[in-house]
Coordinates of C-alpha atoms and ligand atoms in Angstrom, one line a residue:
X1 CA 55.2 131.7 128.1
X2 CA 54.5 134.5 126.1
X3 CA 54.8 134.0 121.9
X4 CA 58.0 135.5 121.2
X5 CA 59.6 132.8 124.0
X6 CA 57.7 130.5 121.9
X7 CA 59.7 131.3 118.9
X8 CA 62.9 131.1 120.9
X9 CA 62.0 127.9 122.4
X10 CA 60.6 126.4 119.6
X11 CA 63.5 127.9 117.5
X12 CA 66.0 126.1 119.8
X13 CA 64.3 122.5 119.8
X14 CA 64.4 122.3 116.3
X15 CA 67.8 123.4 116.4
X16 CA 68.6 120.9 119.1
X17 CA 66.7 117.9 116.6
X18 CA 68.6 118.7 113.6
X19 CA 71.5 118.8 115.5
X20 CA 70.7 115.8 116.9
X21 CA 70.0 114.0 113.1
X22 CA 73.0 115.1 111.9
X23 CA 75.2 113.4 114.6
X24 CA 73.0 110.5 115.6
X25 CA 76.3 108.3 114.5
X26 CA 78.4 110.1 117.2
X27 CA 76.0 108.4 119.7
X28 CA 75.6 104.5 120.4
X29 CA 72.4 103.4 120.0
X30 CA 71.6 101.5 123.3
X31 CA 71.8 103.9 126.4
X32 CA 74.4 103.0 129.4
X33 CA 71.7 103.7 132.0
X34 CA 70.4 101.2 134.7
X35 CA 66.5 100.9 135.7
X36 CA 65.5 103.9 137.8
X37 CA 67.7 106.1 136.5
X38 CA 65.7 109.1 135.9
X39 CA 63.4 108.7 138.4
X40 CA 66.2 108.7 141.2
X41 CA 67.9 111.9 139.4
X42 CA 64.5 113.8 138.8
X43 CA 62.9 115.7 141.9
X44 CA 60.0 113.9 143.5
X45 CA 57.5 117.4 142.7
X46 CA 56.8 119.5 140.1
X47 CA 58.1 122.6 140.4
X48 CA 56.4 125.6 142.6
X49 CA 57.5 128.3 140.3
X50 CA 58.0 128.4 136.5
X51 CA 61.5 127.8 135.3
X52 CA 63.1 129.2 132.1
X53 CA 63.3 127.0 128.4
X54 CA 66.6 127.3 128.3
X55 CA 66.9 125.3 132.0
X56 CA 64.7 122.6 130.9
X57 CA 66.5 122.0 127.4
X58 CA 69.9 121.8 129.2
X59 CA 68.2 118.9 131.5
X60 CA 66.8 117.7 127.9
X61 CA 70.3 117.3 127.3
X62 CA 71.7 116.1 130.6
X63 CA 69.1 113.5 131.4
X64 CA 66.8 112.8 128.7
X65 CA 68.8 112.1 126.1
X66 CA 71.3 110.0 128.1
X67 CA 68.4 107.3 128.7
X68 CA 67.2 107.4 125.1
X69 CA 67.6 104.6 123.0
X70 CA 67.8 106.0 119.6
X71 CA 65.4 104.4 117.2
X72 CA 66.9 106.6 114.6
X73 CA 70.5 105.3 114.3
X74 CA 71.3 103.7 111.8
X75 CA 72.4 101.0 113.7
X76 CA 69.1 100.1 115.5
X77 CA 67.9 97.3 114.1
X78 CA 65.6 95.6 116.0
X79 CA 61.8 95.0 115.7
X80 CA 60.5 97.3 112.7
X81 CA 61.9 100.9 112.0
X82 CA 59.9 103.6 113.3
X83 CA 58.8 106.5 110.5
X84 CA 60.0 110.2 111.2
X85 CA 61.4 112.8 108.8
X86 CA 61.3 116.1 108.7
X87 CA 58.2 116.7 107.2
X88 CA 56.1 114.9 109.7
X89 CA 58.1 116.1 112.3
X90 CA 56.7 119.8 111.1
X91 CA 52.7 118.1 110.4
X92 CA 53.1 117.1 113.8
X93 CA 54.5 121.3 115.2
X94 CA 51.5 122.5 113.3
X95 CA 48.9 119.3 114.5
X96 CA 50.1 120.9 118.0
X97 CA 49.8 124.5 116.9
X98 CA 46.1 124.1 116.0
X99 CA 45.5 121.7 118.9
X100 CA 42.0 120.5 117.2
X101 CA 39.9 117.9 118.2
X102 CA 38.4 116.3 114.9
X103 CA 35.9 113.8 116.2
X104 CA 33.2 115.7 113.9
X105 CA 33.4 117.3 110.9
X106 CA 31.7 120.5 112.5
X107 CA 34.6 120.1 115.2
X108 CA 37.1 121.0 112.3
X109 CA 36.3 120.4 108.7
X110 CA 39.9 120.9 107.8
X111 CA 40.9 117.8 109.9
X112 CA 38.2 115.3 108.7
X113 CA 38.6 116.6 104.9
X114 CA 42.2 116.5 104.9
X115 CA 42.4 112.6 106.1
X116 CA 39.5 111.6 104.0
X117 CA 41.9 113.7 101.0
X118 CA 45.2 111.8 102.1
X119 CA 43.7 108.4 102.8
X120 CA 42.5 108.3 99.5
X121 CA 45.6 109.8 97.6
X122 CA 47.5 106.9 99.8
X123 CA 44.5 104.2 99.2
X124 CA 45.7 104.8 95.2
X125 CA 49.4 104.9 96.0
X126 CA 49.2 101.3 97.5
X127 CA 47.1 100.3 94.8
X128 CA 44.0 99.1 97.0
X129 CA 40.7 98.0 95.2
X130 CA 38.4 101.2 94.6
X131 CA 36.0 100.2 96.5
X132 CA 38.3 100.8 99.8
X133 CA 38.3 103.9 99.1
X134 CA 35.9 107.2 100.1
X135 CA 36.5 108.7 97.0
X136 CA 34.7 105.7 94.8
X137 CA 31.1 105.2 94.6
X138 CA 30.7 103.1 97.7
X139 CA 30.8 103.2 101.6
X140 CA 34.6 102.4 101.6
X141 CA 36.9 104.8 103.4
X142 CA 40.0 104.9 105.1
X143 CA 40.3 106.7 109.0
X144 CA 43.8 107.3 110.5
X145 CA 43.8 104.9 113.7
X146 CA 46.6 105.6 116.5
X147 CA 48.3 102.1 116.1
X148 CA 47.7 98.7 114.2
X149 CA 47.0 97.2 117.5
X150 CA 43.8 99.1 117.3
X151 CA 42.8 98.7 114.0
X152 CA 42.9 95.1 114.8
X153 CA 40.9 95.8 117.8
X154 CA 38.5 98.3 116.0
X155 CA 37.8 95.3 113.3
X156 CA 37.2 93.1 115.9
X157 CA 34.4 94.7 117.0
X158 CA 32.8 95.4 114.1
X159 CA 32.7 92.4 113.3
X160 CA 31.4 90.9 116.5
X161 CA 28.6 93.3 116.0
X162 CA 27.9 93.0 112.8
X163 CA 27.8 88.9 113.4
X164 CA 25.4 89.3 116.2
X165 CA 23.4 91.4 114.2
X166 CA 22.9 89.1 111.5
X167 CA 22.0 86.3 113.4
X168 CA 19.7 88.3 115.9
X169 CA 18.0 89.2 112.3
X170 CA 17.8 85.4 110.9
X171 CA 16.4 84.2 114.3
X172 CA 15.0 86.8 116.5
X173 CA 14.8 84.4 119.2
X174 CA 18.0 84.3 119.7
X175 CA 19.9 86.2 122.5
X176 CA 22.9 88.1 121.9
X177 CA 24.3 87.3 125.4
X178 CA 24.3 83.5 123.9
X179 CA 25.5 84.2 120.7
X180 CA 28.5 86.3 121.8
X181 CA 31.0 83.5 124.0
X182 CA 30.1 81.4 120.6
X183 CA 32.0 83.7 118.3
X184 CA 35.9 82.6 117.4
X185 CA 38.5 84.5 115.7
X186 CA 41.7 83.3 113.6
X187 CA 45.0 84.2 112.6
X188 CA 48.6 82.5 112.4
X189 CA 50.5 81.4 115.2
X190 CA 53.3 84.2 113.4
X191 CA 50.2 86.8 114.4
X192 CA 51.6 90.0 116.0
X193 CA 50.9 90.1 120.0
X194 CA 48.8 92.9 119.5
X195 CA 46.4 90.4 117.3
X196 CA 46.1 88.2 120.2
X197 CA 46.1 90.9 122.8
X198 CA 43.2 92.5 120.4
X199 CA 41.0 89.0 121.4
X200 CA 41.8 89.8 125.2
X201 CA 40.5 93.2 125.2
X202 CA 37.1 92.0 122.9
X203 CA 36.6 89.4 124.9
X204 CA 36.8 86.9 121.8
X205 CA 38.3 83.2 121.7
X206 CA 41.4 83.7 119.2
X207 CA 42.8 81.3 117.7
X208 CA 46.5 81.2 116.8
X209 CA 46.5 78.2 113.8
X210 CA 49.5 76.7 112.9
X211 CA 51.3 78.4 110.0
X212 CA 52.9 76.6 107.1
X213 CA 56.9 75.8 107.4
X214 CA 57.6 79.3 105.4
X215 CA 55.4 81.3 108.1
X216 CA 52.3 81.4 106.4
X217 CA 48.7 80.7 107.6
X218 CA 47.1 78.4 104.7
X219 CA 43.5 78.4 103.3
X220 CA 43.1 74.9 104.3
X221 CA 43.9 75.0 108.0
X222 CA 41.6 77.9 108.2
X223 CA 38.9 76.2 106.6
X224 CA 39.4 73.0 108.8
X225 CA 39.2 75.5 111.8
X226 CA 36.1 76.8 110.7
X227 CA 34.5 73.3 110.3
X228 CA 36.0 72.1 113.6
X229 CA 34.2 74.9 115.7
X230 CA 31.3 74.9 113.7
X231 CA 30.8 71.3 114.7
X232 CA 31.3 72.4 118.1
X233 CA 28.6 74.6 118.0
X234 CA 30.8 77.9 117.6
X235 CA 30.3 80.5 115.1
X236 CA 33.3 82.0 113.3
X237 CA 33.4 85.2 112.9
X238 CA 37.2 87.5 112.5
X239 CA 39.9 86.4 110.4
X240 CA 43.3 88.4 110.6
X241 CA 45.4 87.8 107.7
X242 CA 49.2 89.0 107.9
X243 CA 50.8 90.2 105.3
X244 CA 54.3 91.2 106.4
X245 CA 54.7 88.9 109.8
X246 CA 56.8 90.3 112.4
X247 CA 59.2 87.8 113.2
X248 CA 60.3 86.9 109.8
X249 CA 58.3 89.3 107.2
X250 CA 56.0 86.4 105.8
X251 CA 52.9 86.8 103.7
X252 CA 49.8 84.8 104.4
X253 CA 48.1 83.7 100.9
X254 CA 45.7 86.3 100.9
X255 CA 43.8 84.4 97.5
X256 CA 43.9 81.2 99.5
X257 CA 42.1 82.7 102.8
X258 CA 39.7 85.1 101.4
X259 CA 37.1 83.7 99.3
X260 CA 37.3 80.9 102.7
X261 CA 36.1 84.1 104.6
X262 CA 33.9 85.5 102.1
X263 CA 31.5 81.9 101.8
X264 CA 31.7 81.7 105.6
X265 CA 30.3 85.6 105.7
X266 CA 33.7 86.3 108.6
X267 CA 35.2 89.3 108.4
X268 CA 38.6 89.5 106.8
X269 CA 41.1 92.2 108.6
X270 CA 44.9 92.7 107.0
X271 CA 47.7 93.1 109.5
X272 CA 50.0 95.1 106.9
X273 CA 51.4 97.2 109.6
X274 CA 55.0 97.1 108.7
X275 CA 55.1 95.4 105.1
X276 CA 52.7 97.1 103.6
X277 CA 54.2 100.0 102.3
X278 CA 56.0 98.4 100.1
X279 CA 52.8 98.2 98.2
X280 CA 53.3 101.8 96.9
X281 CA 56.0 100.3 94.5
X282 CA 54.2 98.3 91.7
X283 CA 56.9 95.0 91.7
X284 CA 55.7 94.1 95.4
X285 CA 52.0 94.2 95.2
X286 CA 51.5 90.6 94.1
X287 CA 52.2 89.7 97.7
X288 CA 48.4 91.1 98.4
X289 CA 46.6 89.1 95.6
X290 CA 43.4 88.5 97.0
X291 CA 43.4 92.0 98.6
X292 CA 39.8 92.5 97.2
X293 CA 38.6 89.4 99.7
X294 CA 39.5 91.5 102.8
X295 CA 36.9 93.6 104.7
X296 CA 39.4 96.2 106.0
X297 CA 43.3 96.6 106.0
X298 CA 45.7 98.3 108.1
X299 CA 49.0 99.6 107.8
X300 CA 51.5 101.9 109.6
X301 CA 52.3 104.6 108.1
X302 CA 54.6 105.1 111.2
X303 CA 56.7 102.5 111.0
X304 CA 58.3 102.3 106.8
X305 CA 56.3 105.7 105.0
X306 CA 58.8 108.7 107.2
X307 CA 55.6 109.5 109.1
X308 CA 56.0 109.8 113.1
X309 CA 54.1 108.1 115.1
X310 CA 51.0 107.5 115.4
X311 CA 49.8 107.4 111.8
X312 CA 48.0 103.6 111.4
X313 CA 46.1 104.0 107.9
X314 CA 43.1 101.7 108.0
X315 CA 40.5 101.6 105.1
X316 CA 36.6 99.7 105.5
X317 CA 34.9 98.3 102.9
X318 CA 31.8 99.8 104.3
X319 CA 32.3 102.7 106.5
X320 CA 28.2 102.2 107.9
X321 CA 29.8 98.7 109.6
X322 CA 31.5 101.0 111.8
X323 CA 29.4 103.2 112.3
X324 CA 26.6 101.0 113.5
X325 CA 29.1 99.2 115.7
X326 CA 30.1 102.3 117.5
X327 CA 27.7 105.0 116.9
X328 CA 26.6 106.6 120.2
X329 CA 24.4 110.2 120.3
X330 CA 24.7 113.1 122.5
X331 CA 23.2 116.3 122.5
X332 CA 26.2 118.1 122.6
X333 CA 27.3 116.1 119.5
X334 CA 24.6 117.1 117.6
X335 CA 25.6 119.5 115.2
X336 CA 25.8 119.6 110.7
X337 CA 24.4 116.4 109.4
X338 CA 27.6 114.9 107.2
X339 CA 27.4 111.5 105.3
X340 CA 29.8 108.8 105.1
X341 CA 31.3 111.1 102.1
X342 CA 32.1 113.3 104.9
X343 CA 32.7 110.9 107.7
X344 CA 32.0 111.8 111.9
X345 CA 35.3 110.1 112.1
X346 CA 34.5 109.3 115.9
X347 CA 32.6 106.7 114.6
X348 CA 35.4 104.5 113.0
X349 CA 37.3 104.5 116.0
X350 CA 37.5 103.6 119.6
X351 CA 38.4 107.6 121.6
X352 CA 35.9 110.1 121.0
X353 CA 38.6 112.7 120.6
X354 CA 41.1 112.3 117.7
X355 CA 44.4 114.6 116.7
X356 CA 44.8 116.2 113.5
X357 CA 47.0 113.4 112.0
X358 CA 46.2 114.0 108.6
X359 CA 48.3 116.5 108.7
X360 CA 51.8 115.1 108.9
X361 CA 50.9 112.2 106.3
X362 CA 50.1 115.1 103.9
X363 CA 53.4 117.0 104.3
X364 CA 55.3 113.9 104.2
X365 CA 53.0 113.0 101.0
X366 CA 53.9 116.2 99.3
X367 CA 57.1 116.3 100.5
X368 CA 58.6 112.9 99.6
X369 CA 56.2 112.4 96.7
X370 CA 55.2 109.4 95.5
X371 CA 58.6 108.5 94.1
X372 CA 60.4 109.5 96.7
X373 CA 58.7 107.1 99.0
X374 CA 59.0 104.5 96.3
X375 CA 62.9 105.4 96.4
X376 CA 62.6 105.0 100.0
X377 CA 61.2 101.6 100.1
X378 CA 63.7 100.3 97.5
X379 CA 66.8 101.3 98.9
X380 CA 66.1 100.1 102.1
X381 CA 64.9 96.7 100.4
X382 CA 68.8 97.1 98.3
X383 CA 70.1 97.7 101.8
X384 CA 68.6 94.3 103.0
X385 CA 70.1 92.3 100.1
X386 CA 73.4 93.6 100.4
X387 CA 73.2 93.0 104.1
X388 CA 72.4 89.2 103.4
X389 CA 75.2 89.4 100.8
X390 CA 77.3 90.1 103.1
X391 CA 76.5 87.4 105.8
X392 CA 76.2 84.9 103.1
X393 CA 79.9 85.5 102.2
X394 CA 81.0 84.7 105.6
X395 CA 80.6 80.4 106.1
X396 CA 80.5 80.5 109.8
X397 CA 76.6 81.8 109.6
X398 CA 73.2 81.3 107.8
X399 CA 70.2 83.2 106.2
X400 CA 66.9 81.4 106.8
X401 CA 64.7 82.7 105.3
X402 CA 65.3 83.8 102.4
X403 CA 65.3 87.7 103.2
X404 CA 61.9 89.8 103.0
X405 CA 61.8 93.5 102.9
X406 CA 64.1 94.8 104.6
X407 CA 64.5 92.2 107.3
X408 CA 67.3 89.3 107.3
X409 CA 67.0 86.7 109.5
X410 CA 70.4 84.8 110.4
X411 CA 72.0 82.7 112.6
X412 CA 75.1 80.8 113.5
X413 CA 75.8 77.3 111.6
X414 CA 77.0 76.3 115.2
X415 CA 73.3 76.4 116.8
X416 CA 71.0 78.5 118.7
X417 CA 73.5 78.8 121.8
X418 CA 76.5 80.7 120.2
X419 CA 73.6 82.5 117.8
X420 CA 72.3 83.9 121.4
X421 CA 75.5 84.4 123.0
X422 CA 76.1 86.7 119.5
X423 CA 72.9 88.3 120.1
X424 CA 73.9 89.3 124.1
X425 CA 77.4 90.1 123.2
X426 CA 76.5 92.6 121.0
X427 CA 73.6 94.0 123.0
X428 CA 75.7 94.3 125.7
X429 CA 78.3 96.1 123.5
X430 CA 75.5 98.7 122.4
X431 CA 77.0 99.7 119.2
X432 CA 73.9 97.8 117.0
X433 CA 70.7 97.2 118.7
X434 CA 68.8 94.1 117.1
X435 CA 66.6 91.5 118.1
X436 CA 65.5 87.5 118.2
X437 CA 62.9 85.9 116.4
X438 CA 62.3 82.3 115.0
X439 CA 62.3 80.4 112.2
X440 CA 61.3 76.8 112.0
X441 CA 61.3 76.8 115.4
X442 CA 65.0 78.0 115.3
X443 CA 66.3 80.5 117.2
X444 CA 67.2 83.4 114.1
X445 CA 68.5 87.1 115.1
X446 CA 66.7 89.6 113.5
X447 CA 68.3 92.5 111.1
X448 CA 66.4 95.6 110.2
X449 CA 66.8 98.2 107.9
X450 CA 65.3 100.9 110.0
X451 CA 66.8 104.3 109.7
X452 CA 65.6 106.6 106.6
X453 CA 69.0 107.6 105.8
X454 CA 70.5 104.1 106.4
X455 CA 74.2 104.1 103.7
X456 CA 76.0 101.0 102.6
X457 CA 78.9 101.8 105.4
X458 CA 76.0 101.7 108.2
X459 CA 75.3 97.9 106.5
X460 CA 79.2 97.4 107.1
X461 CA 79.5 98.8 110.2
X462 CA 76.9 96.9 111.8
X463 CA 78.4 93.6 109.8
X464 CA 81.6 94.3 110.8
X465 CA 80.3 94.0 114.9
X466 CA 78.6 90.8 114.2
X467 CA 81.7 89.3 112.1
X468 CA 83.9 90.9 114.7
X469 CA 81.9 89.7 117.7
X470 CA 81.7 86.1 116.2
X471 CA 85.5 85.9 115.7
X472 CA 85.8 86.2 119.6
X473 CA 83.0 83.6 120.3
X474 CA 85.0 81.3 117.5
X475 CA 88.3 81.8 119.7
X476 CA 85.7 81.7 123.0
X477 CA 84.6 78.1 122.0
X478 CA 87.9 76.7 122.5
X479 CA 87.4 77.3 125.6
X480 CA 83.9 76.9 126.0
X481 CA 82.1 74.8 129.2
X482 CA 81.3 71.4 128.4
X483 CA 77.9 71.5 128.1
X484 CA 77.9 74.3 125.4
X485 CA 80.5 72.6 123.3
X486 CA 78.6 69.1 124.1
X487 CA 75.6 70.5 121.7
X488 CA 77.9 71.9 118.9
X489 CA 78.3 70.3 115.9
X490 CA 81.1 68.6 114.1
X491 CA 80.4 70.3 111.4
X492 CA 79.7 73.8 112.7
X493 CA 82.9 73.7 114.5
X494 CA 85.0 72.7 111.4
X495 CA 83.4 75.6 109.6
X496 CA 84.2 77.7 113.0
X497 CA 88.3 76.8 112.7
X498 CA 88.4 77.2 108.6
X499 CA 87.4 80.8 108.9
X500 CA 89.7 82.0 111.4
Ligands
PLP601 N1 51.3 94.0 113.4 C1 52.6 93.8 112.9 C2 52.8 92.8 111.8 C3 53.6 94.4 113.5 O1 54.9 94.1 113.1 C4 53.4 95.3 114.6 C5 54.5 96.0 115.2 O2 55.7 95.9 114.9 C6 52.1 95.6 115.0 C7 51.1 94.9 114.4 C8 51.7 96.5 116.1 O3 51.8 97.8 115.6 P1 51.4 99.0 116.6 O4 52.5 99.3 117.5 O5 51.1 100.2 115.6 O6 50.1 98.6 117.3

């Protein structure tokens, strides 16, 4: 493909994109496609000869988009919203263009520079402690990891290493091979599966402790954790704290847990990967008091800050933890001498080669501004309220808990099997996508602000399939099997028959 096709092709996607923005409400957001789909429909080789753009795009249209499930309707609501605008979308064009690989300063200065430049712009946006950040007179930094599954992971490490370090140095007769099946990590049982997935992969016993009735992993279970396996002989050694759970948006007491882990010399890693964001506006940062306790903190710029993915924004306390954990020399590495000023970003990170990601968090930076992300975050927490507003106003359901961000957990007064049969009616429907989580050990369905562009007449459309879906399931329950009615309640079905 010669350039000028370029500029036709590329011309014609983002024509196609736009296009496909600006009627994403045409479309519903759960594809109609069965398992196997596209395989069956695509041929079993690639093709002999090269085909023409304009070929492909029409199969783009044909095939692709039939089987996507559009994460950018406004009436997806499920899990946590993915970022994307404009702005990143071109970072990410140019990213492409350049097609660097920044895993040294030498191996692009721009690409290091610019995400030690952004991460500390955005370190100060979220208000984190100076010392976080590259720019003050410390080793802090911040390094743009793929996904808050692997900063987890990445902290993990570091810490394992650094532990073993420390206690090789105290007792040099000890062996690392003995110390390492001794070291224990701890988060809630609210953690994110990639948390626990993150003790799998670093071959570390994980602990899930029980979090409090409002979701939240307390100082004093943590600390009688840490005396129950030091009794046994283990050696704590990783905390993850949440802040922004992903079932139901909790905040672990980050002044509670911290100075716990700061005695006990255990590193303290934040799981802010959705929440966090909503640190950039001044009224929400109270949820991370204690922030200065924590040893390094994640948070996805993908998911609630209009960047694509992958854009996870992690900053160290001490940048030469990393690099110790994961610093390995080769010749053919060997080139300027930088500093942790001017990080060798391959050493805060698991790959060796790393995109120029910097680049889309700066135009979205620039082109958002600060206050138009903090507009961002607000309305979508507005959104929320009015949301929970407008299920509170209906008898027949429930918010619990008390809505966080810009999720709203509800259910159905008349218990968890009408609340899932709502859930799979509406799935099945695919007009709003959303999903389960738990409260209490309730069954909850989970509702989402998630599209950037999200209006008050998504909110009632979305409401108005629930309320409309629950009317039938009222009328349903009349006729209901035994065994479903056997379990509802007096009082849930009263409330059921009042409404109609
Ligand atoms: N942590 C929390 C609290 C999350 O909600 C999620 C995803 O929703 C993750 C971690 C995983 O994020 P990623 O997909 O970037 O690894």
């Amino acid at each position: 493909m010669e350039a000028q096709q370029f500029r036709e092709f590329g011309r014609a996607a983002i024509d196609l994109l736009a296009d496909y923005v600006e009627n994403i409400r045409d479309r519903e957001v759960l594809p109609s496609v069965e398992p196997g789909y596209l395989v069956n429909a695509l041929p079993e080789q690639a093709p002999e000869q090269p085909e023409g753009w304009q070929d492909i795009l029409k199969d783009f249209n044909q095939s692709i988009l039939p089987g996507i499930t559009h994460w950018q309707s406004p009436r997806f609501h499920a899990f946590y919203p993915t970022g994307t605008s404009f702005a990143s979308i071109v970072g990410s064009i140019l990213s492409d263009g350049l097609a660097v690989i920044g895993f040294s300063w030498m191996s692009s200065p721009a690409c290091t520079e610019l995400e030690v430049v952004t991460m500390n712009w955005l370190g100060k946006l979220l208000g984190l402690p100076e010392e976080f950040l590259n720019c003050s007179s410390g080793p802090g930094g911040g390094v743009i990891q793929g996904s808050a599954s692997e900063a987890t992971l990445v902290g993990l490490l570091v810490a394992k290493e650094k532990t073993v370090r420390k206690l090789v140095r105290e007792d040099p007769t000890l062996d690392e091979d003995q110390i390492k099946p001794k070291l224990v990590a701890y988060t809630s049982d609210q953690c994110n599966s990639s948390v626990e997935k993150a003790g799998l992969l670093g071959s570390m016993k994980m602990r899930l402790l029980k979090a409090d009735a409002d979701g939240r992993l307390r100082g004093e279970t943590l600390k009688r954790a840490f005396d129950e396996d030091r009794a046994q002989g283990l050696i704590p050694c990783y905390v993850i704290a949440n802040l922004g759970t992903t079932g139901t948006c909790a905040f672990d007491p980050l002044y509670e847990l911290g100075p716990i882990c700061n005695e006990a010399d255990v590193w303290l890693h934040v799981d802010a990967a959705y929440a966090g964001a909503a640190f950039i506006c001044p009224e929400y940062r109270h949820l991370m008091k204690g922030i200065e306790h924590a040893d390094s903190v994640d948070v996805n710029a993908h998911k609630w800050m209009n960047v694509s993915f992958d854009c996870s924004v992690m900053w160290v306390k001490n940048g030469y933890d990393l690099i110790r954990a994961f610093d390995v020399q080769r010749i053919y590495l060997d080139d300027v001498k930088t500093d942790i000023k001017i990080p060798d970003y391959r050493h805060w990170q698991i790959p060796l080669g790393r995109r120029f990601r910097a680049l889309k968090l700066w135009m979205v930076l620039r082109i958002y501004g600060a206050e138009g992300l903090r507009n961002h975050i607000r309305e979508q927490i507005d959104l929320a309220q009015y949301f929970a507003k407008l299920v509170r106003s209906d008898e027949r359901f429930l918010v619990e808990p008390e809505p966080s961000m810009g999720l709203v957990c509800f259910r159905l007064k008349d218990g968890e099997i009408v609340t899932r049969k709502l859930l799979e009616n509406l799935t099945n429907k695919k007009k709003i996508f959303m999903v389960a989580g738990t409260y209490r050990d309730r069954y909850v369905i989970r509702f989402v602000v998630c599209y950037r562009l999200t209006t008050k007449e998504d909110i009632d459309y979305s409401w108005k399939q629930i309320k409309d879906e629950a009317d039938i399931l009222c009328t349903d329950k009349v006729h209901m099997k035994p065994q479903i009615a056997a379990i509802d309640t007096l009082v849930g079905r009263e409330v059921c028959e009042k409404s109609k």
